[in-house]
């Protein structure tokens, strides 16, 4: 079977070492082996979410897609929700809010643009108070990163409003700084910058979020955020977990923290030469460099990113196609062993997306872009 390297916006490439973790012999999920496995996760998750020293926020893992945690996050807050909508996944979260019975107000922002602090402050003042704000930090459909610090500043005047953040294509590719950015509930799937097969999601909840969630009486069962966190802390998941992916996540978190996971290993030298925090920062720096490489390549071909440079995603580049036939570009690259993504929804055929995240390296990205040079030249 021919091998195609995945550069789509997710799932992304998975290292052989991680795939091997998924093939370990099965264990019982109520025994000591599972307790030990869950305990391996917390140190790396706290680093991934960027928790401050002494933080009272709680991390957890649940066997669901990130869409499940969109719903779970909403089950822990009151009825009035403001949804910032600037792409397909932000739109999905707004729809979920309505479907679970929230009074969901929409702050609509053009696709390709990030909301400003001023826009958010105005809606909070004019249409609030709100129990929570939902935000997709890194919109996979458009390649737009919304600065979390700017959102946090706008919310300071509304201290009772919770900040719920989708970190799906952001975490493990850029610093989250959960406490510094006053996030109350953050979550992500693992098939993006964590570079794992899909099937589980990670989350982090502030103490005040959990205190407030316990006062909500209709939290359901499988997606009850309190039950998820308490089950994780008690090393007794509410339901049978996807054990192979727990092994994979434990290995990846430990490898990143030790500087042993690609791409960090290439310039950190022997594992353990840097602190765990520095190893994570090195991973973030690699993602930033890959983003700049991709943006430079686009400009060299007369193409532009969909978002302005200051809001470009560090993990996914959404590029305006200009005169290129996107379908032909994707097909040409696939013939050369590389797969990139088409635009999403209304942007299909008008943009294409490159997922430069996870365990991809600058050297591998250079090979992709060299092949893209040849395909673009043939199309023009």
XYZ file of C-alpha atoms in Angstrom:
380
model
C 0.000 0.000 0.000
C 1.452 3.383 -0.986
C 2.356 5.781 1.803
C 0.912 9.302 1.752
C 2.132 11.880 4.261
C -0.771 13.691 5.897
C -0.643 17.497 5.845
C -4.402 17.920 6.173
C -5.831 19.963 9.081
C -6.277 16.749 11.029
C -5.918 13.943 11.722
C -2.224 14.457 11.183
C 0.810 12.199 10.963
C 1.313 9.737 13.838
C 4.786 8.476 14.769
C 5.389 4.709 14.638
C 6.246 4.783 18.358
C 2.814 6.197 19.122
C 1.051 3.668 16.895
C 2.943 0.933 18.730
C 1.522 2.155 22.036
C -1.957 1.526 20.634
C -1.046 -2.134 20.110
C -0.190 -2.896 23.740
C -1.970 -5.826 25.416
C -5.325 -4.867 26.882
C -5.759 -4.174 30.604
C -8.802 -3.831 32.800
C -10.015 -0.281 33.296
C -10.761 -0.764 36.995
C -7.410 -2.182 38.055
C -4.060 -0.930 39.292
C -2.566 -0.865 35.787
C -5.221 1.626 34.645
C -4.691 3.749 37.756
C -0.987 3.924 36.967
C -1.698 4.768 33.344
C -4.010 7.662 34.226
C -1.465 8.990 36.714
C 1.101 9.265 33.918
C -1.105 11.801 32.120
C -1.453 14.652 34.602
C 2.067 16.167 34.609
C 2.135 16.493 30.820
C -1.432 17.752 30.611
C -0.698 20.508 33.109
C 2.226 21.568 30.915
C 0.142 21.380 27.751
C -2.531 23.644 29.245
C 0.175 25.928 30.626
C -1.104 25.889 34.192
C 0.540 28.338 36.563
C 2.416 27.053 39.589
C -0.111 26.350 42.321
C -3.062 26.436 39.897
C -6.267 24.919 41.245
C -7.516 24.042 37.747
C -8.145 20.352 37.094
C -7.178 18.324 34.010
C -8.950 15.240 32.695
C -9.323 12.927 29.697
C -12.570 11.588 28.238
C -13.364 9.124 25.490
C -15.217 11.382 23.068
C -14.507 13.684 20.188
C -13.933 17.356 20.947
C -17.497 18.030 19.795
C -18.634 16.017 22.810
C -16.692 18.359 25.088
C -18.284 21.369 23.377
C -21.547 20.025 24.751
C -20.033 19.036 28.101
C -18.653 22.546 28.639
C -22.116 24.047 28.176
C -23.684 21.645 30.695
C -21.688 23.324 33.465
C -22.876 26.916 32.941
C -26.073 28.916 33.235
C -28.582 29.597 30.467
C -27.225 32.802 28.894
C -24.394 32.100 26.471
C -22.577 34.374 24.027
C -21.057 32.481 21.088
C -18.261 34.115 19.115
C -18.752 32.769 15.591
C -16.022 33.289 13.002
C -15.845 29.892 11.310
C -17.444 26.490 10.900
C -16.533 25.053 14.293
C -17.494 28.190 16.179
C -20.819 27.974 14.336
C -21.168 24.340 15.430
C -20.677 25.319 19.085
C -23.367 27.991 18.794
C -25.736 25.393 17.305
C -25.000 22.983 20.152
C -25.740 25.739 22.675
C -29.182 26.213 21.140
C -29.848 22.475 20.950
C -29.120 21.948 24.656
C -31.540 24.731 25.548
C -29.240 27.694 26.142
C -30.287 31.254 25.361
C -27.517 31.590 22.796
C -26.571 35.000 21.443
C -24.234 35.163 18.455
C -21.352 37.591 17.945
C -20.791 37.003 14.239
C -17.412 37.828 12.739
C -16.464 37.416 9.079
C -14.709 34.149 8.228
C -10.993 34.845 8.002
C -11.012 37.413 10.788
C -10.572 37.265 14.563
C -12.938 39.129 16.893
C -11.501 42.245 18.480
C -11.602 42.976 22.170
C -13.646 46.073 21.409
C -16.297 44.060 19.535
C -16.580 41.599 22.382
C -16.700 44.322 25.038
C -19.505 46.095 23.175
C -21.707 42.998 22.957
C -21.029 42.100 26.583
C -22.071 45.576 27.668
C -25.105 45.938 25.403
C -26.573 42.431 25.467
C -25.250 40.947 28.711
C -25.012 39.733 31.324
C -23.925 36.319 30.095
C -23.133 33.193 32.060
C -20.490 32.127 29.548
C -18.692 33.036 26.336
C -17.684 30.330 23.844
C -14.594 30.863 21.708
C -12.728 28.737 19.169
C -9.158 29.850 19.773
C -7.789 28.493 16.501
C -10.475 28.067 13.850
C -9.505 25.027 11.794
C -11.836 25.969 8.942
C -10.141 29.333 8.313
C -6.679 29.155 9.883
C -7.505 32.077 12.192
C -5.984 32.394 15.656
C -7.824 34.612 18.137
C -5.477 36.175 20.732
C -6.627 34.781 24.077
C -5.174 37.662 26.102
C -7.336 40.177 24.243
C -10.477 38.170 24.997
C -9.471 37.859 28.648
C -9.039 41.642 28.893
C -12.532 42.238 27.506
C -13.989 39.862 30.100
C -12.364 41.528 33.106
C -15.298 43.918 33.374
C -17.619 40.888 33.583
C -16.112 38.707 36.308
C -19.123 36.398 36.602
C -18.929 35.360 32.920
C -17.139 32.064 32.269
C -14.735 31.717 29.326
C -15.083 28.394 27.488
C -12.395 27.772 24.859
C -12.051 25.232 22.066
C -8.300 24.525 21.834
C -8.575 21.702 19.304
C -5.960 22.764 16.736
C -4.060 25.048 19.119
C -2.933 23.091 22.177
C 0.431 21.299 21.848
C 1.261 23.677 19.008
C 1.227 26.982 20.890
C 1.140 28.121 24.545
C -2.338 28.059 26.108
C -1.479 29.752 29.437
C -4.801 28.643 30.910
C -4.628 30.667 34.144
C -2.981 33.772 32.684
C -5.716 33.969 30.044
C -8.493 33.416 32.611
C -9.896 30.370 30.851
C -12.561 28.473 32.781
C -12.984 25.440 30.534
C -10.616 24.430 27.742
C -10.621 21.259 25.675
C -9.235 19.576 22.575
C -9.180 16.371 20.607
C -5.809 14.655 20.268
C -5.604 14.223 16.483
C -4.184 17.678 15.724
C -0.981 19.054 17.306
C -0.846 16.212 19.846
C -0.373 13.958 16.772
C -2.346 10.956 18.033
C -5.066 8.900 16.370
C -8.497 10.425 17.072
C -10.862 9.096 19.710
C -10.231 10.804 23.048
C -10.199 14.407 24.207
C -8.406 16.339 26.930
C -9.851 19.085 29.101
C -9.036 21.517 31.874
C -11.522 23.230 34.180
C -11.074 26.034 36.664
C -12.205 25.658 40.255
C -14.927 28.264 39.808
C -16.207 26.477 36.699
C -16.498 23.201 38.618
C -18.126 24.924 41.602
C -20.682 26.500 39.278
C -21.203 23.279 37.338
C -22.154 21.415 40.497
C -25.075 23.832 40.870
C -26.426 22.908 37.421
C -28.927 20.091 37.868
C -29.333 18.853 34.282
C -25.816 17.788 33.361
C -26.692 14.391 31.897
C -24.363 11.450 32.397
C -21.796 10.743 29.679
C -20.985 14.422 29.074
C -21.297 15.629 32.667
C -18.144 17.750 33.149
C -18.111 17.205 36.906
C -18.382 13.436 36.511
C -15.569 13.475 33.932
C -13.194 15.454 36.160
C -14.031 13.585 39.357
C -13.726 10.227 37.600
C -10.293 11.199 36.301
C -9.129 12.394 39.713
C -10.401 9.220 41.363
C -8.709 7.150 38.610
C -12.109 5.635 37.861
C -13.430 6.881 34.521
C -17.240 7.186 34.391
C -17.389 4.748 31.462
C -15.031 2.323 29.755
C -12.253 4.429 28.207
C -10.337 3.905 24.971
C -7.342 2.359 26.724
C -5.022 2.165 23.672
C -5.274 5.928 23.204
C -4.534 6.512 26.895
C -1.261 4.635 26.342
C -0.565 6.739 23.248
C -1.298 10.001 25.049
C 0.873 9.065 28.028
C 3.800 8.262 25.725
C 3.408 11.451 23.699
C 3.143 13.721 26.743
C 6.218 12.123 28.301
C 8.186 12.300 25.054
C 7.364 15.985 24.500
C 8.250 16.819 28.112
C 11.551 14.972 27.813
C 12.425 16.493 24.439
C 12.255 13.041 22.874
C 9.306 13.581 20.533
C 9.723 14.905 17.044
C 10.258 17.673 16.132
C 11.886 18.665 19.434
C 14.439 15.851 19.421
C 16.146 17.286 16.369
C 17.539 20.307 18.185
C 17.317 19.470 21.848
C 19.964 16.794 21.605
C 19.788 14.020 24.164
C 16.423 13.767 25.966
C 16.430 15.563 29.288
C 18.902 18.300 28.331
C 16.202 20.938 28.846
C 13.503 21.278 31.481
C 10.054 19.971 30.614
C 8.714 23.526 30.300
C 11.548 24.451 27.933
C 10.917 21.332 25.858
C 7.293 22.375 25.378
C 8.370 25.916 24.442
C 10.765 24.472 21.892
C 7.867 22.561 20.330
C 5.838 25.774 20.129
C 8.766 27.583 18.507
C 9.031 24.856 15.869
C 5.363 25.310 15.001
C 5.849 29.063 14.655
C 8.768 28.537 12.272
C 6.769 26.100 10.144
C 3.966 28.651 9.906
C 6.388 31.297 8.677
C 7.863 28.871 6.125
C 4.398 28.179 4.735
C 3.432 31.848 4.594
C 6.703 32.669 2.805
C 6.055 29.898 0.272
C 2.551 31.244 -0.410
C 3.834 34.780 -0.956
C 6.524 33.506 -3.330
C 3.725 32.132 -5.513
C 1.620 35.293 -5.332
C -0.814 33.774 -2.844
C -2.123 35.168 0.450
C -3.240 33.622 3.702
C -6.951 34.005 4.381
C -6.378 35.714 7.775
C -4.166 38.759 8.304
C -0.615 37.817 9.395
C -1.154 38.813 13.032
C -4.017 36.311 13.323
C -2.496 33.452 11.330
C -2.768 30.063 12.992
C 0.524 28.528 14.158
C -0.668 25.057 13.162
C -2.860 25.379 10.049
C -2.353 27.689 7.089
C -5.490 28.504 5.101
C -4.297 29.919 1.777
C -6.362 31.769 -0.824
C -6.172 29.766 -4.046
C -6.056 32.704 -6.434
C -5.853 31.297 -9.976
C -5.007 27.763 -8.842
C -7.351 24.826 -9.334
C -7.480 23.511 -5.766
C -8.656 20.050 -6.757
C -5.800 19.719 -9.246
C -3.275 20.985 -6.680
C -4.435 18.424 -4.118
C -4.425 15.620 -6.700
C -0.958 16.584 -7.962
C 0.502 16.550 -4.472
C -1.160 13.266 -3.632
C 0.519 11.682 -6.673
C 3.799 12.824 -5.126
C 2.990 11.296 -1.735
C 1.636 14.324 0.149
C -1.963 15.113 1.108
C -3.172 18.627 1.909
C -6.726 19.805 2.611
C -9.296 21.654 0.554
C -11.114 24.667 1.924
C -13.949 24.017 4.357
C -17.623 24.638 3.621
C -18.136 27.796 1.576
C -14.351 28.120 1.240
C -13.992 24.816 -0.638
C -12.275 25.410 -3.962
C -11.401 28.959 -2.933
C -8.752 28.075 -0.358
C -6.554 25.138 0.553
C -5.186 24.219 3.975
C -1.851 22.845 5.136
C -1.627 21.345 8.619
C 1.985 21.952 9.709
C 1.587 20.615 13.217
C 2.192 17.778 15.605
C 5.381 15.820 14.962
C 6.044 17.306 11.523
C 9.454 18.940 11.089
C 10.781 21.879 9.120
C 12.731 19.438 6.930
C 9.591 17.477 6.109
C 7.683 20.686 5.429
C 10.444 21.827 3.074
C 9.986 18.595 1.086
C 6.235 19.181 0.861
C 6.712 22.747 -0.329
C 9.301 21.706 -2.919
C 6.791 19.242 -4.324
C 4.135 21.965 -4.225
C 6.466 24.201 -6.264
C 6.526 21.604 -9.031
C 2.755 21.052 -8.977
C 1.995 24.777 -9.036
C 4.420 25.285 -11.936
C 2.675 22.531 -13.896
C -0.771 24.021 -13.216
C 0.279 27.472 -14.387
